[in-house]
Coordinates of C-alpha atoms in Angstrom, one line a residue:
Chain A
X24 CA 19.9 -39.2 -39.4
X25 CA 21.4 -40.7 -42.8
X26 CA 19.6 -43.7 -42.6
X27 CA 16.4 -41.7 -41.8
X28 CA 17.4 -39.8 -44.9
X29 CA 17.5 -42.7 -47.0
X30 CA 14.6 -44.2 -45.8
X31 CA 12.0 -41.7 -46.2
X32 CA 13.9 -40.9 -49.8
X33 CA 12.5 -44.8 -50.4
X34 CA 9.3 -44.3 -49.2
X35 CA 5.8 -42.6 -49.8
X36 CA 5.7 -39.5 -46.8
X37 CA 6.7 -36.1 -48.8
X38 CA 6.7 -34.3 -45.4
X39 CA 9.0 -37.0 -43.6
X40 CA 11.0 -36.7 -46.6
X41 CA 11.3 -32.8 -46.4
X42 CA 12.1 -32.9 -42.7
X43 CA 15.2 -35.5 -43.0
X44 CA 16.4 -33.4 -45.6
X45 CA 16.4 -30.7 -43.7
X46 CA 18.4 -32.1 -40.9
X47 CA 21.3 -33.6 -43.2
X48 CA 21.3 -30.5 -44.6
X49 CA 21.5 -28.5 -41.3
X50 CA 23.7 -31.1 -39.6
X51 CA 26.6 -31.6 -42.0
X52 CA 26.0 -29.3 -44.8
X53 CA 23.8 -28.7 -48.0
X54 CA 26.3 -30.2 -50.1
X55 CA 26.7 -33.5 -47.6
X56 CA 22.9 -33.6 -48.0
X57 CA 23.4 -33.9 -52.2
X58 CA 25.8 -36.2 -51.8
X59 CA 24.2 -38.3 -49.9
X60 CA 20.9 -37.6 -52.3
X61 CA 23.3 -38.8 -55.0
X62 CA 24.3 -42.1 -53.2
X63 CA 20.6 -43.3 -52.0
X64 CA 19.3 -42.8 -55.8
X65 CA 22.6 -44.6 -57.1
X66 CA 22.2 -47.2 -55.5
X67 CA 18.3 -47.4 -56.0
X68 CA 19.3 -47.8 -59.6
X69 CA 22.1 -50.4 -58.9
X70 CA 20.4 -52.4 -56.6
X71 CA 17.7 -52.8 -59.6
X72 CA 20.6 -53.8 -62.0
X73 CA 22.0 -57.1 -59.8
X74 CA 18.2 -58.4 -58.8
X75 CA 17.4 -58.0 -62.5
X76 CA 20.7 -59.7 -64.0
X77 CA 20.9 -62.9 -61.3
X78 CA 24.6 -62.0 -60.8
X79 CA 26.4 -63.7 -57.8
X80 CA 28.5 -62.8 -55.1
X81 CA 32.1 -63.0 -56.2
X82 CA 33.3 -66.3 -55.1
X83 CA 36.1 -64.4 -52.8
X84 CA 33.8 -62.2 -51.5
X85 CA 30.8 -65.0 -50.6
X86 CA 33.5 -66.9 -48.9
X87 CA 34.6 -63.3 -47.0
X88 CA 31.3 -63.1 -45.5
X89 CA 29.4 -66.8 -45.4
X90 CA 29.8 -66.7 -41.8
X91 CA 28.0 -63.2 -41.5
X92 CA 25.4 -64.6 -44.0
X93 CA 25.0 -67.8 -42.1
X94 CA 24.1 -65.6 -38.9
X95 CA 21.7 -62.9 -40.5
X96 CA 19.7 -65.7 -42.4
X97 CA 20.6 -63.8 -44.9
X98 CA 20.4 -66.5 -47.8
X99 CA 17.1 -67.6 -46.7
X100 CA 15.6 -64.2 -48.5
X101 CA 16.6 -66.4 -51.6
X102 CA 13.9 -68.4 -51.3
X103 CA 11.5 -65.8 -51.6
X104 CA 12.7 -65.2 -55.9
X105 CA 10.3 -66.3 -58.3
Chain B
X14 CA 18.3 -22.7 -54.1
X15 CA 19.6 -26.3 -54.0
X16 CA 23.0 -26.1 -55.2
X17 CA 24.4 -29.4 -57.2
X18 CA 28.1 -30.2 -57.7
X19 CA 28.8 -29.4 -61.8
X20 CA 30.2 -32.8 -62.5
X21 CA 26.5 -34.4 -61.0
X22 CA 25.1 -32.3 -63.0
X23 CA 26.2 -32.8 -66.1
X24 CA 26.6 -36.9 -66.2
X25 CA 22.4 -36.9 -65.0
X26 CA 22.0 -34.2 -67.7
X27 CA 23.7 -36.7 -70.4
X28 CA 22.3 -40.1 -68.7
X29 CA 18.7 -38.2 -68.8
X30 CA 19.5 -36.9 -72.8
X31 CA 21.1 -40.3 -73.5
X32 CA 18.1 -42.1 -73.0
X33 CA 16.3 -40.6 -75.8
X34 CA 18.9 -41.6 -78.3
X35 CA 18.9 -44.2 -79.9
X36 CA 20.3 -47.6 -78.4
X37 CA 21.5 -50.7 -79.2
X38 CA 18.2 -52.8 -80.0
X39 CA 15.3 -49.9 -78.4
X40 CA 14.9 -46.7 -80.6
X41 CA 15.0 -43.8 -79.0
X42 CA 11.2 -43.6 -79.0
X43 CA 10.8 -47.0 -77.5
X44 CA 13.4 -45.7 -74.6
X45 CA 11.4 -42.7 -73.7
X46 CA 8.6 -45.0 -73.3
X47 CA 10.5 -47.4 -70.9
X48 CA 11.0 -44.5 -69.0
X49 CA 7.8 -43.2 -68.9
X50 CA 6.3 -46.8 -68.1
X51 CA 9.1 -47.1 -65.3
X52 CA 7.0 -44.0 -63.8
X53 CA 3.8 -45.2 -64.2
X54 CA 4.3 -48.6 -62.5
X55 CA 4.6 -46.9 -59.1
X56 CA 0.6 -46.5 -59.5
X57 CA 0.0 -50.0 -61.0
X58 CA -2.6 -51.8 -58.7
X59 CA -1.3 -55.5 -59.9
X60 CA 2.3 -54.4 -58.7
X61 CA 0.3 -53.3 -55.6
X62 CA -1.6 -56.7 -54.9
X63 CA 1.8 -58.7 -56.0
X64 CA 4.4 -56.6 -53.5
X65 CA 1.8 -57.3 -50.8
X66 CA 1.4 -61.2 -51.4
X67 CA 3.4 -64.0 -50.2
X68 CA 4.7 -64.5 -53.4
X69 CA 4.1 -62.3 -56.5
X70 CA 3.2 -65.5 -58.5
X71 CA 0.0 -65.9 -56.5
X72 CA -1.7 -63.1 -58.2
X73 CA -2.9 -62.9 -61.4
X74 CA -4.1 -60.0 -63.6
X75 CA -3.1 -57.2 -65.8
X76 CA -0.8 -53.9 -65.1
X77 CA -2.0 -50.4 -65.1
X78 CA 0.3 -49.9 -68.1
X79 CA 0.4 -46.7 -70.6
X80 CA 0.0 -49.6 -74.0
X81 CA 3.0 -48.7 -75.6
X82 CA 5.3 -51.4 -75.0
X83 CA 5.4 -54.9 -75.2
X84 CA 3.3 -56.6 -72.7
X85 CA 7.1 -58.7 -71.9
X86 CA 8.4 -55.5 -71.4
X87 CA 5.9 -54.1 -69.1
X88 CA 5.9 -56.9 -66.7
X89 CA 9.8 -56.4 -66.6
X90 CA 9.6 -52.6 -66.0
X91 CA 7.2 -52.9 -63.5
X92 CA 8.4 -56.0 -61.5
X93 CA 11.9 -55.0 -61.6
X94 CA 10.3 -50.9 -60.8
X95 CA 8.3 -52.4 -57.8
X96 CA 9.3 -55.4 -56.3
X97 CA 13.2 -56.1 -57.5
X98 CA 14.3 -58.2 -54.6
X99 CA 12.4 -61.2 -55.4
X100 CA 13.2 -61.4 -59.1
X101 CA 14.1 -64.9 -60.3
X102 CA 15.4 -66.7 -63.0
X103 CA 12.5 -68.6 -63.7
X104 CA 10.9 -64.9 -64.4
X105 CA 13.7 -64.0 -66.6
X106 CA 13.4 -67.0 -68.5
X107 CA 9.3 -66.8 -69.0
X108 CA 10.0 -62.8 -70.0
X109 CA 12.8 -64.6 -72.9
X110 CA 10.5 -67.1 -74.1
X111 CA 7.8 -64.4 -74.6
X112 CA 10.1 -63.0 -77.1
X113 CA 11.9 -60.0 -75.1
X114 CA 15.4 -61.1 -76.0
X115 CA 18.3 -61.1 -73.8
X116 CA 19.8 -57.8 -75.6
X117 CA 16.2 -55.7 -75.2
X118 CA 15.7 -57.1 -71.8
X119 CA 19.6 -56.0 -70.5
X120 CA 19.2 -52.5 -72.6
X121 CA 15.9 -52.1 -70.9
X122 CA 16.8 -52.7 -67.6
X123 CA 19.7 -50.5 -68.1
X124 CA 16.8 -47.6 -68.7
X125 CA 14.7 -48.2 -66.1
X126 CA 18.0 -48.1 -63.4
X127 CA 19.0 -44.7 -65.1
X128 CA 15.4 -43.1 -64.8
X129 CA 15.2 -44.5 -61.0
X130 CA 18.1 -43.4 -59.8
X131 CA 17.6 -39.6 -61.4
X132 CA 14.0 -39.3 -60.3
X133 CA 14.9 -40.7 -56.4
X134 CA 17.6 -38.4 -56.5
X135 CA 15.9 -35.1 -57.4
X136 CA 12.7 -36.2 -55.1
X137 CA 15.3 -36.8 -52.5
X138 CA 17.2 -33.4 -52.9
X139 CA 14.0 -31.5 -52.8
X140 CA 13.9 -31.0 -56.6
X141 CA 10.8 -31.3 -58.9
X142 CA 11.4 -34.3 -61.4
X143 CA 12.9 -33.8 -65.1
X144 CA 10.1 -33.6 -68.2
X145 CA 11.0 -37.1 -69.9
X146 CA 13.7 -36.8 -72.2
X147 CA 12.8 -35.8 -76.3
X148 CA 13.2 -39.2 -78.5
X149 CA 15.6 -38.5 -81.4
X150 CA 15.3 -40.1 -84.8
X151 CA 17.6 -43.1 -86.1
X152 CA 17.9 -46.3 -85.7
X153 CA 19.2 -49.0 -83.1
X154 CA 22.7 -50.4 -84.2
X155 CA 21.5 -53.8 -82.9
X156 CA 25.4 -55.0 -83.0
X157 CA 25.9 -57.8 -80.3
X158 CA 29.8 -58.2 -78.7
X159 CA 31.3 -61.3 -80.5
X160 CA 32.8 -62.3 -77.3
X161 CA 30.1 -62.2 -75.3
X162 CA 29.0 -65.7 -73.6
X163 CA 26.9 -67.3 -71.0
X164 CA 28.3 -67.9 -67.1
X165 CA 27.9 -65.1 -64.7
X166 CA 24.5 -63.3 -64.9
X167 CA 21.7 -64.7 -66.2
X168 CA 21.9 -63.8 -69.4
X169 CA 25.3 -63.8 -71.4
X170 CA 28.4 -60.8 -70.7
X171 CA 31.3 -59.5 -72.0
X172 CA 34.3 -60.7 -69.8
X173 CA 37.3 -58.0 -70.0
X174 CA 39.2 -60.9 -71.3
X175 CA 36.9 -61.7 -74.4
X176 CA 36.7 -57.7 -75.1
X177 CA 38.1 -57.5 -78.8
X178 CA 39.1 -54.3 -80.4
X179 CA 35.6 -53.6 -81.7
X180 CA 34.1 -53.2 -78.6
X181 CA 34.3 -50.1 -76.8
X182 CA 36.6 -49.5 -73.4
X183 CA 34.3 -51.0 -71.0
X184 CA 37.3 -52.3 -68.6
X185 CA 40.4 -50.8 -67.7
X186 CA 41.9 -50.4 -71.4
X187 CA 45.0 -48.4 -70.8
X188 CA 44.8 -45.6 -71.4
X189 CA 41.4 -45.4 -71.0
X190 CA 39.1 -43.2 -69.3
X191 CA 37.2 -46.3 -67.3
X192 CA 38.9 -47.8 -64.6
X193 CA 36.4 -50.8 -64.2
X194 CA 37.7 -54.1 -63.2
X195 CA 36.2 -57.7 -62.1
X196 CA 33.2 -57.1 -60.0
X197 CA 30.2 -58.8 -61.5
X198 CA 28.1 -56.1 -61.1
X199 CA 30.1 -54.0 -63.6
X200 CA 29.9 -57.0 -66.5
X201 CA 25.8 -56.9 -65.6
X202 CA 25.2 -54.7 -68.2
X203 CA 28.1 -55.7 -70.9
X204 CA 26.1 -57.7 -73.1
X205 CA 25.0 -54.1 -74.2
X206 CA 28.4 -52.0 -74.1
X207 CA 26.8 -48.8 -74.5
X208 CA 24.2 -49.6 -71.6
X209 CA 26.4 -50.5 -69.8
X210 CA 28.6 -47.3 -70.1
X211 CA 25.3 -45.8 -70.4
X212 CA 24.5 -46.6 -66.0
X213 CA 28.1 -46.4 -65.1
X214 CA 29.1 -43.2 -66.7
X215 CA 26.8 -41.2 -64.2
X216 CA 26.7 -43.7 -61.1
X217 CA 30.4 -43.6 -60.1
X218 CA 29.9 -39.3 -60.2
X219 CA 26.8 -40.5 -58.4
X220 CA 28.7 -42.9 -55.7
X221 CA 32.4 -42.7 -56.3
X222 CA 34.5 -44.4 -59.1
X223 CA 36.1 -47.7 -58.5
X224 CA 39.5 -46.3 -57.3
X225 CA 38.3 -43.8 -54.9
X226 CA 36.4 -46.6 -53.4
X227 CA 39.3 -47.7 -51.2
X228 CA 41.3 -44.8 -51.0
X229 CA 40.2 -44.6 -47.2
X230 CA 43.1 -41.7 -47.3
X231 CA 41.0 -38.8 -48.8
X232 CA 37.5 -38.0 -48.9
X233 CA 35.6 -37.2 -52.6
X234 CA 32.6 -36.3 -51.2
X235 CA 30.8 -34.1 -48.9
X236 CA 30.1 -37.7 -46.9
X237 CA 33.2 -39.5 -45.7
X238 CA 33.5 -43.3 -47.2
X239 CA 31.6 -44.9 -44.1
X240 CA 28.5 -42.9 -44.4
X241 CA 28.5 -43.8 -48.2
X242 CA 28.0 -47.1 -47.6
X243 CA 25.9 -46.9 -44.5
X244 CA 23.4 -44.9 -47.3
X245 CA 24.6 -47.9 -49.8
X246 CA 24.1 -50.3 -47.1
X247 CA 20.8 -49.1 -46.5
X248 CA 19.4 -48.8 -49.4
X249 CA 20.5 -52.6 -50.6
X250 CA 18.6 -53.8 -47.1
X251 CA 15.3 -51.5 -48.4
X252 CA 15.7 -52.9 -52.0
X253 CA 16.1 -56.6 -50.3
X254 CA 19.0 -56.7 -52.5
X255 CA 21.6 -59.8 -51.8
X256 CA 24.3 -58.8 -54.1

């Protein structure tokens, strides 16, 4: 349901949009479903910011998670930058 | 009637007012029209053609863009609007030779994350979108931090450590009402102190601030801590952001 929420909030379909909303909303509250509102669009901003400034992983944190990187292929979507 | 917590309310309302202020090296003006161009690129049919290709180097041609700007500026508004996750240095570096500057380009982007994240929050809440901001008179102050040096990002930043007392409290100055430590994502934006508090000011009400981030032992939001960052989680994967 949230990640429906986030998304349709992402993409182009008003009426899926309208109808995830509605069931945040009706399943955990109108005030769950502004939070959560509040966090996609945050983090559609922030997301924007790192890609745009070429900042790194934190050293402690790429060595945290290299395995899980390693496994998802995850440092192959480097490749793709231009 | 949607109802929206006060404290949301009022750090979008001053992000949204802020932007037609004056800033550092845009004037106000020039920041309503980032803003506005950050709009419009969602319509572009270049961006269109690029996010569909391969690579967005394989296509060539001009942006649907409103004429107001720089053309270096529109092709960073609409690359980092429409297709941020495969920005690369090599970009960055053609948009600083074209004349942008390092200071424009990190106020600018600074804009453009604002705007997004207000518009994809009231589209996502069910709310019509905000009339852009009115552009107030003056000049930019254009000051640059002393400290500030290249390492992290690609262009330079403002390290807490090589903060002096002419810059403003960007880190965890004590006492201070920022609470901001070592995360590179928070000294993105410090090469423009006031864009940088500019973003953060209104995305921790947004998200949470960095101490209630790990305080797992109360909840600050309607949303408990694990669905904020499945929503964070998600969004990063949508955005193809590596970060």
């Amino acid at each position: 349901m949230l990640i429906a929420f986030a998304d349709r909030a992402l993409g182009d379909d008003a009426t899926a949009l309208a109808a995830a909303r509605d069931s945040v909303a009706a399943r955990l509250g109108p005030a769950a479903m502004i939070d959560a509102a509040a966090v996609i669009a945050g983090f559609d901003g922030i997301t924007r910011i790192a890609d745009a400034t070429g900042i790194p992983l934190e050293p402690p944190k790429a060595e945290a998670v290299a395995d899980l990187r390693a496994t998802l292929g995850l440092d192959r979507f480097l490749d793709a930058k231009s | 009637m949607t109802s929206i917590r006060s404290d949301l309310a009022s750090a979008q309302a001053d992000a949204w007012d802020a932007i037609g202020a004056p800033g550092t090296w845009w004037s106000g003006a020039e920041r309503v029209a980032i803003a506005a161009e950050t709009r419009h690129a969602t319509g572009c049919r270049l961006c269109a053609a690029r996010k569909a290709a391969l690579s967005p180097s394989m296509v060539a041609g001009d942006h649907d863009s409103l004429g107001v700007l720089p053309a270096s500026a529109i092709e960073a508004i609409h690359r980092i609007r429409t297709d941020p996750g495969r920005l690369g240095h090599a970009w960055y570096r053609g948009l600083i030779e074209a004349g942008l500057g390092e200071e424009r380009y990190v106020e600018l982007v600074s804009v453009i994350a604002v705007t997004v994240a207000i518009d994809t929050f009231r589209r996502a809440a069910g709310l019509a979108p905000w009339p852009l901001p009115h552009a107030q008179a003056g000049e930019p102050s254009r000051r640059r931090p002393a400290g500030a040096k290249p390492g992290v990002a690609w262009m330079a930043t403002l390290l807490p450590d090589d903060c002096s007392a002419e810059d403003p409290d960007l880190y965890q100055a004590d006492p201070g009402p920022r609470r901001r430590g070592g995360g590179y994502v928070h000294h993105a934006l410090s090469l423009v102190p006031r864009s940088m508090m500019h973003w953060w000011d209104m995305f921790e009400v947004m998200y949470l601030p960095s101490a209630a981030m790990r305080d797992f032992g109360r909840e600050y939001r309607a949303v408990s801590h694990a669905q904020i960052e499945l929503l964070a989680s998600r969004v990063a994967a949508l955005n193809q952001c590596v970060y």
